XYZ file of C-alpha atoms in Angstrom:
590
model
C -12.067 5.959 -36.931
C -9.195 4.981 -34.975
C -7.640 8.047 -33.100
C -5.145 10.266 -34.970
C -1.193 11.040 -33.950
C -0.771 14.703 -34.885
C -3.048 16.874 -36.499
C -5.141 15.526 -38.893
C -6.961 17.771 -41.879
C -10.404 17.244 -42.278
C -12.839 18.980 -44.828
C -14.473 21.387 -43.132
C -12.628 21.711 -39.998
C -9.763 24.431 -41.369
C -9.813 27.126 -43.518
C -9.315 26.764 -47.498
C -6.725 29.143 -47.110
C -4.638 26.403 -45.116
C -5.924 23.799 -47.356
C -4.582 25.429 -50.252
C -1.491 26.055 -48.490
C -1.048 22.699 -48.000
C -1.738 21.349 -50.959
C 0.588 23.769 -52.878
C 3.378 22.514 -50.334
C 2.719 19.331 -51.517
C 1.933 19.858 -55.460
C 5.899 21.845 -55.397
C 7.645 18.563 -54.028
C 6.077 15.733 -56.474
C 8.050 13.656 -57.958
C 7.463 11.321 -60.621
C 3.785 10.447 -60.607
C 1.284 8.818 -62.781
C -1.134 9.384 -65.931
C -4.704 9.231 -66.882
C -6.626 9.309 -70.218
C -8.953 12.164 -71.382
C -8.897 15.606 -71.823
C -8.698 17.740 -68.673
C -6.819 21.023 -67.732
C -5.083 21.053 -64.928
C -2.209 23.709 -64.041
C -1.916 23.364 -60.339
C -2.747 21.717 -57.656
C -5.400 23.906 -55.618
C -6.397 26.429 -58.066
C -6.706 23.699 -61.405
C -10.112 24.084 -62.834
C -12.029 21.176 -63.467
C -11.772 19.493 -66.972
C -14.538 18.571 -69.724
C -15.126 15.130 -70.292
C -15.438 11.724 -69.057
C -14.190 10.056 -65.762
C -13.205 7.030 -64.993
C -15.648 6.847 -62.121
C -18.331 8.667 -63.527
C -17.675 11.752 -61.088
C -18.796 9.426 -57.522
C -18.578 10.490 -54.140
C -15.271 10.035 -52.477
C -14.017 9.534 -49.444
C -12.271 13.171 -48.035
C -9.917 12.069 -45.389
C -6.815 13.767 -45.332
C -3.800 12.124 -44.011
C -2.095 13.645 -40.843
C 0.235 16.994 -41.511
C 3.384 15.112 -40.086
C 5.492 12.620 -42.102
C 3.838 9.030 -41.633
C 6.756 6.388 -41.389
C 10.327 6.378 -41.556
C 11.261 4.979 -45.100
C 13.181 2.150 -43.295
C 9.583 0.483 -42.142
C 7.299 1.050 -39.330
C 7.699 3.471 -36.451
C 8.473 1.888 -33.323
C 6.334 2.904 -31.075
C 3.170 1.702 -33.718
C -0.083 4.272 -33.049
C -2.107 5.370 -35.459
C 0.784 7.053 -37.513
C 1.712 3.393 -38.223
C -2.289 2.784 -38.592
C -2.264 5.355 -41.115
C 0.372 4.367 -43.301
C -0.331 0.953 -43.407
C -1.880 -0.896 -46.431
C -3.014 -4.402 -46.610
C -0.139 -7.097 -47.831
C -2.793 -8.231 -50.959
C -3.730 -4.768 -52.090
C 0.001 -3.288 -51.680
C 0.583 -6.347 -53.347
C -1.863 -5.512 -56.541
C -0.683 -1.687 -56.863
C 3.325 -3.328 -56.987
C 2.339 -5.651 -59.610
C 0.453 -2.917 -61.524
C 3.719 -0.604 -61.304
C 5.898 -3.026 -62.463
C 3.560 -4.438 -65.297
C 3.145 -0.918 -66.374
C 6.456 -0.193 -66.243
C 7.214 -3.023 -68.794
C 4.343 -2.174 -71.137
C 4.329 1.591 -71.115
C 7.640 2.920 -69.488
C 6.993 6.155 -70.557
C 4.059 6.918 -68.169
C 6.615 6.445 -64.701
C 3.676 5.533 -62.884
C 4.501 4.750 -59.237
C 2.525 2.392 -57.316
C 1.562 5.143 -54.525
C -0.469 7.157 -56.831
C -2.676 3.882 -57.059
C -2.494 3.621 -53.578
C -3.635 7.387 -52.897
C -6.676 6.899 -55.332
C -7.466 3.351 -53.960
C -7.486 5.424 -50.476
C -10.029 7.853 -51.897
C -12.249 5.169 -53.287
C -12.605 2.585 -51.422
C -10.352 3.235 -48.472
C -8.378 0.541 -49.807
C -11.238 -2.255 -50.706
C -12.197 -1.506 -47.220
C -9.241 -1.916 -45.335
C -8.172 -4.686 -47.444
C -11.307 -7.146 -46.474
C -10.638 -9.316 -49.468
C -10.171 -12.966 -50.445
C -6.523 -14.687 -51.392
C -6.958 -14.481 -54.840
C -7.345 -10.583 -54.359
C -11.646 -10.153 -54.808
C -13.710 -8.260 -52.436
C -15.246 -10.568 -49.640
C -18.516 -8.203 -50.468
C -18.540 -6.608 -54.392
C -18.341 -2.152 -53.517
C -21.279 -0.333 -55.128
C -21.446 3.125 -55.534
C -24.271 5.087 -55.195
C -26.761 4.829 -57.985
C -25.610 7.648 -60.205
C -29.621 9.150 -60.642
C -28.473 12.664 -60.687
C -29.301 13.520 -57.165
C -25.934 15.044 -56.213
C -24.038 13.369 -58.816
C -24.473 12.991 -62.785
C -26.940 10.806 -63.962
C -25.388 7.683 -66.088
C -28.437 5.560 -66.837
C -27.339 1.749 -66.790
C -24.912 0.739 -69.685
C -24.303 -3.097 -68.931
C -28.000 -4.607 -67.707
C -26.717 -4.652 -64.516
C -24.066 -6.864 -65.026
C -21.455 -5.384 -63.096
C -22.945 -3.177 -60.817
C -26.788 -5.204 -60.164
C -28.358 -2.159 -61.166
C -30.548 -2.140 -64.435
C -31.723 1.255 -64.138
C -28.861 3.116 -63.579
C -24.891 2.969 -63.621
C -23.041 2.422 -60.338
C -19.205 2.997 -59.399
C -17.728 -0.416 -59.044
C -14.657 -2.147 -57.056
C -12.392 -0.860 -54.487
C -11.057 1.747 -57.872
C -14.861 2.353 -58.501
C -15.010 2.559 -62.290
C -18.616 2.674 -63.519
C -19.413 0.063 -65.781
C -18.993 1.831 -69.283
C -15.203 2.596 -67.960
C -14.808 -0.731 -67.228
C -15.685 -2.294 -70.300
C -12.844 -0.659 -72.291
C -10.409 -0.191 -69.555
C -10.918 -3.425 -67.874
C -7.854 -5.839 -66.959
C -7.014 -9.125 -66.315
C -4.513 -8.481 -63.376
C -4.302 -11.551 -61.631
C -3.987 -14.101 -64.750
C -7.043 -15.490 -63.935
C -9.028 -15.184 -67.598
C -11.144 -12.896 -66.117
C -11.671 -8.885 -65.953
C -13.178 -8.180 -62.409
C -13.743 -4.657 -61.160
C -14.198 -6.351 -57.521
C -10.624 -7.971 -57.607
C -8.158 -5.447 -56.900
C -5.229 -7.140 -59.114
C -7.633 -6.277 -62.368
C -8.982 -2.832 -60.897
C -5.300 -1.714 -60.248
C -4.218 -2.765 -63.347
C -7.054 -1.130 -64.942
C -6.701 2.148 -63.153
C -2.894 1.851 -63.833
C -3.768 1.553 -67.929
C -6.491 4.091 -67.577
C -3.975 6.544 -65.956
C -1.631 6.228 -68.501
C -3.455 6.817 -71.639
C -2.717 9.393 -73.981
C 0.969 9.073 -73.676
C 1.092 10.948 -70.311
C 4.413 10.905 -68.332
C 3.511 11.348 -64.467
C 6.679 12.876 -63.475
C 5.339 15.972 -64.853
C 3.683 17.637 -62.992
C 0.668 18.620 -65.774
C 0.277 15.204 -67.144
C -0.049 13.842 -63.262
C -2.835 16.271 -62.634
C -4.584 16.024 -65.734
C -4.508 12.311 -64.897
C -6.208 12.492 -61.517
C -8.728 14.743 -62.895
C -9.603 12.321 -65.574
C -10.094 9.837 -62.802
C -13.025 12.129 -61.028
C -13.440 15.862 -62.394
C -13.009 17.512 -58.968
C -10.262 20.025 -57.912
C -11.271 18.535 -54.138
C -10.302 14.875 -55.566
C -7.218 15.780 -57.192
C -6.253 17.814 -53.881
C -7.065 14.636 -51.619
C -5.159 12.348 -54.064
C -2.084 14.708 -54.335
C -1.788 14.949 -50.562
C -2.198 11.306 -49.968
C 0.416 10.403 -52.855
C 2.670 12.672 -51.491
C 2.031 10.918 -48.160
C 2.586 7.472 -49.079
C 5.948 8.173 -51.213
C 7.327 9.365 -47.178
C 6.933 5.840 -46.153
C 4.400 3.272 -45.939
C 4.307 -0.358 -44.935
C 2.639 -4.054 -44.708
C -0.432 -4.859 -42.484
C -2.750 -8.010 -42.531
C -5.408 -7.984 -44.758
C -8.499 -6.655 -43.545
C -6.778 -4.591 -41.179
C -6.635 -1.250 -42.781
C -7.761 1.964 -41.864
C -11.581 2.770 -42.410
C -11.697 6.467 -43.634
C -15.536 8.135 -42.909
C -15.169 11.794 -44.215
C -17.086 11.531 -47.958
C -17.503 14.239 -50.316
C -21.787 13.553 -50.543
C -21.878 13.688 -47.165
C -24.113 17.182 -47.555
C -25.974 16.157 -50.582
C -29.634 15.709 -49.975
C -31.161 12.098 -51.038
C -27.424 10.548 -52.171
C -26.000 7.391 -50.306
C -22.908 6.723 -49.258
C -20.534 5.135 -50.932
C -18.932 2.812 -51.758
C -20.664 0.452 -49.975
C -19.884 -3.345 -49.624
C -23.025 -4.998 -51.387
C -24.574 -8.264 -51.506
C -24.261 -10.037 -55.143
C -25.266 -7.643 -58.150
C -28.454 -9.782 -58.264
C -29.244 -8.192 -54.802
C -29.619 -5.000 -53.924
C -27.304 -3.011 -52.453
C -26.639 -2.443 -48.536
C -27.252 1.983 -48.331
C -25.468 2.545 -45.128
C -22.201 2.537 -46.606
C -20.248 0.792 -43.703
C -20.098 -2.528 -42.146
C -19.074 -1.888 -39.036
C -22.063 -0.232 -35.982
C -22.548 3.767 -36.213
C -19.967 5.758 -33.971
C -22.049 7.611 -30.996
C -22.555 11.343 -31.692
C -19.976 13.692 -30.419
C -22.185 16.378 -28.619
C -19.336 18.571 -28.162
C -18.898 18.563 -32.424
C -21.704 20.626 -33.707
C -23.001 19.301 -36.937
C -22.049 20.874 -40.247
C -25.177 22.439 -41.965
C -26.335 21.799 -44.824
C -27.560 23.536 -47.961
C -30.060 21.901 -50.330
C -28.695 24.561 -53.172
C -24.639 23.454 -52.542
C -24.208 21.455 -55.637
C -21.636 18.222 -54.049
C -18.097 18.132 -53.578
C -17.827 15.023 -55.469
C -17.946 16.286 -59.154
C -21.359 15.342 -59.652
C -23.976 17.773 -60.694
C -26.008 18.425 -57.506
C -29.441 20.080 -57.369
C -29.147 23.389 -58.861
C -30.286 26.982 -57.615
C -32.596 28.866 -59.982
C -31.427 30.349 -62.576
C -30.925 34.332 -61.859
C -33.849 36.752 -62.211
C -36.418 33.562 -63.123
C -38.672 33.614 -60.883
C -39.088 31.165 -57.797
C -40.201 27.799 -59.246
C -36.809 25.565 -58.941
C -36.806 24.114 -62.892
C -36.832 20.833 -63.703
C -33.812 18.621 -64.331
C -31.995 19.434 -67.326
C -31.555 16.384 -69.495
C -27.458 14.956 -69.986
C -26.256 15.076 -73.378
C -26.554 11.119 -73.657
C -30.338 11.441 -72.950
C -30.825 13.926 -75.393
C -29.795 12.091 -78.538
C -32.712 10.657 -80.326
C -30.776 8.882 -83.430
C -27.216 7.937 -84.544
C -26.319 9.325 -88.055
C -23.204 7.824 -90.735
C -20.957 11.626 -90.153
C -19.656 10.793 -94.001
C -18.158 7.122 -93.468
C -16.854 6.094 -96.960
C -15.768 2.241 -98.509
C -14.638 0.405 -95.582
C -11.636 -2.037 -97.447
C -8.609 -3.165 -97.134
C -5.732 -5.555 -98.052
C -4.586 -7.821 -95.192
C -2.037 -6.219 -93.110
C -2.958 -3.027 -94.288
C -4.545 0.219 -92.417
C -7.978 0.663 -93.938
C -8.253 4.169 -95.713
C -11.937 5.126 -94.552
C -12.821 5.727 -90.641
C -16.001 5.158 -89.337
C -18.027 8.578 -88.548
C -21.255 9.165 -86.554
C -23.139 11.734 -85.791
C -25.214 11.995 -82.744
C -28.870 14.363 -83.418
C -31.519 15.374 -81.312
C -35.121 14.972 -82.250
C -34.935 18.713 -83.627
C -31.883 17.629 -85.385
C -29.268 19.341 -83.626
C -26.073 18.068 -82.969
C -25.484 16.711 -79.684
C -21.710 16.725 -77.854
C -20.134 14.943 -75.308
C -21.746 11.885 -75.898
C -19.778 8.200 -75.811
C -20.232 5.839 -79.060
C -18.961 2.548 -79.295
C -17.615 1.106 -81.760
C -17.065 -2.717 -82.155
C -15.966 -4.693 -84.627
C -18.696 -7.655 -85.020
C -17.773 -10.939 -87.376
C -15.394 -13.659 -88.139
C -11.945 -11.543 -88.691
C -8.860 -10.664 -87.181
C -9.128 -6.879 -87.988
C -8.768 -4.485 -85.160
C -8.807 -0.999 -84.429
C -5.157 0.745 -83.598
C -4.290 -0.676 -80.377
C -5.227 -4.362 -81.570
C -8.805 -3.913 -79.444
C -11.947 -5.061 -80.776
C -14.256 -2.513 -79.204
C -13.336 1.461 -78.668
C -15.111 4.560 -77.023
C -15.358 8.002 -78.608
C -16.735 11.281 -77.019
C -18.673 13.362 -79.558
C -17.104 17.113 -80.593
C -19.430 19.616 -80.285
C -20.693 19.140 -83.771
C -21.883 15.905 -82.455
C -19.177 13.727 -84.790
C -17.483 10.689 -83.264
C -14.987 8.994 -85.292
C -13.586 6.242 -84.599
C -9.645 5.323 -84.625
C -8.148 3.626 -88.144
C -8.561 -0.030 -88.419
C -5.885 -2.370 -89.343
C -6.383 -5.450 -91.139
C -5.407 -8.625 -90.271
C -4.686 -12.170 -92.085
C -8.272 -13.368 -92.673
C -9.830 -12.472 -95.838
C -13.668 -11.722 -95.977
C -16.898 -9.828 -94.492
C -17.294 -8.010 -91.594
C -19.283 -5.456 -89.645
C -18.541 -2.203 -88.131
C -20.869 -1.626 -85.524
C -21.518 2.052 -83.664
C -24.044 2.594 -80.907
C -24.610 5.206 -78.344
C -23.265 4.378 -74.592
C -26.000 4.819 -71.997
C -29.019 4.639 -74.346
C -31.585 1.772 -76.346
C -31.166 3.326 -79.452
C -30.648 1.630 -82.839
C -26.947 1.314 -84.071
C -25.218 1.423 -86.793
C -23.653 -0.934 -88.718
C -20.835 -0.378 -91.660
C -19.859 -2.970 -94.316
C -16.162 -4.117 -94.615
C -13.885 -6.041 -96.022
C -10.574 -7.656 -96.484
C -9.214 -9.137 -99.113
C -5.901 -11.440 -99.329
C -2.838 -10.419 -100.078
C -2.104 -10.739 -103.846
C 0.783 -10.516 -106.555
C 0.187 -9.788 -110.313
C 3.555 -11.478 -111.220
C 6.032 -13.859 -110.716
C 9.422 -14.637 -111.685
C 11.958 -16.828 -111.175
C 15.165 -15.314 -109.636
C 17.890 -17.542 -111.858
C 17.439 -18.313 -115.243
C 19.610 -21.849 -114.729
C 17.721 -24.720 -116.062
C 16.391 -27.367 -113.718
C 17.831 -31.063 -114.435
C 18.247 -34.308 -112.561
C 18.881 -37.768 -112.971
C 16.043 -40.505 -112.630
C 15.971 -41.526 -109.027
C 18.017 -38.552 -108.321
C 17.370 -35.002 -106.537
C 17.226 -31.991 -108.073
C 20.791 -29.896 -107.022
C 18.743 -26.337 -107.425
C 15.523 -25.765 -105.743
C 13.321 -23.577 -107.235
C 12.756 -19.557 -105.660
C 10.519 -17.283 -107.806
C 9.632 -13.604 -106.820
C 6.250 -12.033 -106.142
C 5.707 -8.461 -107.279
C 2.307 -6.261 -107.331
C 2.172 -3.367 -109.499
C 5.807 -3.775 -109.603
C 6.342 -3.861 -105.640
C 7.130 -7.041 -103.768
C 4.152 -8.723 -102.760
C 4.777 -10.228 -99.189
C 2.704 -12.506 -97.426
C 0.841 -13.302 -100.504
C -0.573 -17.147 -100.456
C 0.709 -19.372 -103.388
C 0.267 -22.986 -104.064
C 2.926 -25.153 -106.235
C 1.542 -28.405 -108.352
C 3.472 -30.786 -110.645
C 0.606 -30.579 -113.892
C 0.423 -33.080 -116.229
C 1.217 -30.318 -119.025
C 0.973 -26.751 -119.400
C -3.160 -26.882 -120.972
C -3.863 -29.718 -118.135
C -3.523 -28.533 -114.654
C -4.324 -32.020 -112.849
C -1.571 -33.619 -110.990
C 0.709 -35.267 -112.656
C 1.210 -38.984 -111.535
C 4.299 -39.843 -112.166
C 7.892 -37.797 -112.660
C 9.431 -35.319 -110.319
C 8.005 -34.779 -106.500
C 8.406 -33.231 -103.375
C 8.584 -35.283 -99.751
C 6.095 -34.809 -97.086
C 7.392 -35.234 -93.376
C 7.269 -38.661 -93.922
C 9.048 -38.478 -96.810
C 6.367 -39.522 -98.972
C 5.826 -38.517 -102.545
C 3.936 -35.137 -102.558
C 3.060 -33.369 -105.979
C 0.480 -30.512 -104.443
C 1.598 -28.180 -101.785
C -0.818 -25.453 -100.677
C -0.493 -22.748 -97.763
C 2.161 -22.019 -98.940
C 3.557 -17.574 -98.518
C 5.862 -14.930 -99.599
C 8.297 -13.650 -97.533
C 8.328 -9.958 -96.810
C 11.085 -9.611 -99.893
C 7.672 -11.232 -102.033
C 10.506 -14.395 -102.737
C 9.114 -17.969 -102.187
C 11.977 -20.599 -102.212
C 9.921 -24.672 -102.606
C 11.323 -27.544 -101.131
C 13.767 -29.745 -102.451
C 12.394 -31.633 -105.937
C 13.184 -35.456 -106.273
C 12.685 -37.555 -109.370
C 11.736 -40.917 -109.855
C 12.518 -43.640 -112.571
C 10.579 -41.795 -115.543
C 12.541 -39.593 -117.634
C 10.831 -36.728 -119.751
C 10.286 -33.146 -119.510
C 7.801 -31.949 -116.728
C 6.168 -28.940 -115.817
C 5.843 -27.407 -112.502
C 2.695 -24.652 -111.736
C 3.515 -22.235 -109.641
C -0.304 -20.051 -108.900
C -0.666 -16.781 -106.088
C -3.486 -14.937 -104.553
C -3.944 -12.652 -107.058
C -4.175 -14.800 -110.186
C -0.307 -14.425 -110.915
C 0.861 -17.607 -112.471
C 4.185 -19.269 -113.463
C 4.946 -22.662 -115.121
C 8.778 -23.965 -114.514
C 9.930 -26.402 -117.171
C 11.533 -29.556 -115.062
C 14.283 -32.506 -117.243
C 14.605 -35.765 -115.918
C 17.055 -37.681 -117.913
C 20.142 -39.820 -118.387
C 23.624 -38.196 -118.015
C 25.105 -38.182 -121.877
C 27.780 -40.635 -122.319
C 31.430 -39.861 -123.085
C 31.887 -39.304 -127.044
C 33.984 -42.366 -128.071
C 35.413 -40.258 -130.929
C 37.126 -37.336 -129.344
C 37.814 -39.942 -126.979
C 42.169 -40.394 -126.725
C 43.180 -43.933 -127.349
C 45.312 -45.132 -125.041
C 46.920 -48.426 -127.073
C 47.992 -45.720 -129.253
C 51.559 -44.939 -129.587
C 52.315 -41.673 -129.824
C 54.426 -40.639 -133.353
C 58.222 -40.857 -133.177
């Protein structure tokens, strides 16, 4: 660690009293901020407790550093006389770069969150120390993929693996991954593309910012208030320590900060398991997920021991700082064996139940009536909370759930019920699957029958009762519109095809008499694909006739079974009467 202009807080080396202070100081002056999904309750800065439910990271360790007491840099750029103030406030050009993209996309997409770029930047700080001091390629991914600690509930939870090791090399259990560290079950729902590369990578820090930007906003938070803003950070790791760290180094980076070279960023090496019996550090850069994982935590050699700086004792019983659960003292009055580990929530569910899930149907472009409800049960039957389910939907369909996402994750209430968010149809008609499993566990799923079916009409009618004539070889001057209705509604977007039938008994195509034109202007007497507008009107091309007079029929059919037949003339203009004609060799009378 480079040395440090000004005081510098560092966990353990001042009182909480002057922690708190400071964090106060800096929880009074925030200004607009940014927002995270789940639930959470946080009221202040230093005193908030710590929310129920998930995290984005899965609770990791974290790196503690605090930044120095003084203002950084001068909002103009870079102090003058560099040092390690300038060190400090300096982030690498392609990860300043990422959290300024993230802002601005977010800022487009959900301008109601006001999340600004430096809250990314304070949490990448915490993290990853921002991907390691920016050690990453030109397209933005980690020259090494960061691996957290294998969350095996020694100090931390315990998150057995999710994604067969896919994103963090680990098949036994989940590991915080990237420079934001989202564990892999976060990742699969909150993953981004932020880079425009086709691909969602937690190790490129264009997708991980954009991922923690869209993971901070959810829920409709705005992060200029002050509530939402904490809530947010808490959501990110449940830890009043983390959302003190990330406050003061938000507030930090809104005084100033500015461009360095990649690579050249500042190393933090205070971590919140750094007292934990048996964890690892983290995050670590790593070899490949198909490798394991480097456990020392940092790249560069180990700093010689300061024998003038006692070291910090440490307490087998302390549960860690980093929101994880720790080992745990025994339980009061119980004797003096230590018990064993008390299984998580996700490890106690035995079976997934249907919690009451009716008919799954819809028409297309409608929201589907039913929900999908599950029940998680322990082997004794009980209901068992806080427990993620997944729902997907599986098959050949456009349907989605609100949100237009295929796949969506749902916490269980304490009677064990997950349900998960309406679906909306889509265009395509037909089967499909509803699938719900349980996140973190090899346990059979569920799957739920749906359907869509098209969009249909019960009537038609043509909008003007003028009848339809034309000349051989001619063109028809009125084109013919009809109206689609369904149950007396208009039916929009309902699919209808138009034929010219040899009669009204004999629906074949007719062979000769009137026609429409292709785009080549070809004689066509079949159109198909053809739709309703959202009034339920359908107006058909322009009719031509050729050289055959008679009386024709045109068959108008919908989705739905409502059908119309339109009677079509072709024949010769009448002639002038030559008896009411005037004659004019006649003279008129005297």
């Amino acid at each position: 660690m480079a040395p440090v202009f000004g005081r510098r807080l560092r966990r353990g080396a001042v009182t909480s009293a002057v922690a708190a202070a400071a964090v106060a100081a800096l929880a009074a002056s925030q200004a607009p901020g940014v927002t995270v999904p789940r639930d959470g309750t946080a009221a202040g800065a230093a005193d908030s407790p710590t929310p129920a439910g998930d995290s984005a990271t899965g609770d990791s360790p974290y790196y503690t550093d605090l930044p120095p007491l003084h203002s950084p840099v001068p909002p103009t750029g870079a102090p003058p006389n560099g040092g390690d103030k300038e060190a400090e406030a300096g982030l690498p050009a392609t990860v300043l770069d990422a959290y300024k993209k993230a802002e601005s996309a977010l800022a487009e997409s959900k301008p109601g969150c006001n999340l600004p770029w430096q809250l990314l930047a304070a949490i990448g700080k915490v993290e990853s120390g921002q991907a390691r001091g920016g050690r990453v390629d030109a397209d933005g991914t980690t020259l090494k993929p960061i691996l957290g600690p294998p969350l095996n509930g020694i100090g931390f939870a315990k998150i057995t693996d999710t994604d067969d090791g896919a994103y963090d090399g680990d098949t036994v259990h989940d590991r915080a991954v990237g420079p934001m560290q989202f564990i892999p079950s976060t990742w699969a729902f909150a993953g981004r593309d932020g880079n425009n590369d086709g691909e969602k990578d937690p190790n490129n820090i264009y997708d991980a910012a954009l991922a923690a930007g869209h993971y901070l906003c959810a829920n409709d938070r705005d992060l200029s208030v002050d509530d939402d803003l904490h809530k947010a950070i808490l959501s990110y790791n449940r830890s009043t320590e983390y959302l003190n760290t990330v406050l003061s180094w938000l507030e930090y980076y809104r005084k100033g900060t500015h461009e360095v070279p990649d690579g050249r960023g500042v190393l933090p090496d205070d971590r919140s398991d750094e007292n934990v019996p048996g964890a690892s550090p983290t995050p670590v850069p790593s070899t490949p997920p198909s490798t394991t994982p480097k456990p020392g935590g940092s790249d560069k050699p180990d700093k010689p021991k300061d024998p003038a700086k006692p070291e910090r004792p440490k307490d087998p019983t302390t549960p860690g700082s980093g929101g994880g659960t720790g080992p745990t003292k025994p339980p009061s009055g119980g004797g003096s064996e230590t018990p064993g580990p008390t299984p998580s929530p996700t490890e106690r569910v035995a079976r997934l139940e249907n919690a009451g899930t009716g008919k799954l149907a819809a028409t297309a472009g409608d929201a589907f009536a039913g929900r999908v409800s599950v029940r998680t049960e322990a082997t004794s039957g009980a209901a068992v909370g806080k427990v993620k389910v997944k729902f997907r939907v599986v098959g050949d369909t456009d349907t989605r759930f609100e949100g237009g996402v295929r796949s969506v994750y749902v916490t269980t209430n304490a009677a064990g019920k997950a349900t998960a968010p309406a679906l909306r149809a889509g265009e395509k008609a037909g089967a499909f699957t509803v699938r719900a499993t349980v996140v973190g566990r090899k346990l059979p799923g569920l799957d739920f029958a749906a359907e869509v079916t098209a969009r249909r009409a019960d009537a038609l009618k043509r909008t003007s009762d003028k009848d339809l004539m034309c000349e051989p070889g001619k063109e028809f001057a009125d084109r013919v519109e009809v109206k689609a209705t369904y149950k007396g509604e208009a039916a929009d977007g309902v699919a209808a095809t138009a034929t010219l039938v040899k009669s009204a008994a004999d629906a074949s195509v007719n062979d000769k008499g009137p026609y429409f034109k292709d785009a080549d202007g070809k004689p066509v007497r079949a159109l198909k694909g053809l739709k309703t507008d959202g009034d339920g009107l359908l107006k058909l091309p322009r009719l031509y006739a050729d050289d055959a007079a008679g009386t024709y029929v045109l068959r108008i059919v919908t989705e739905g079974g409502a059908t119309l037949t339109v009677e079509l003339k072709v024949a010769q203009a009448a002639a002038p009467d030559a008896t009411t004609a005037p004659d004019a060799t006649t003279e008129p009378a005297a």
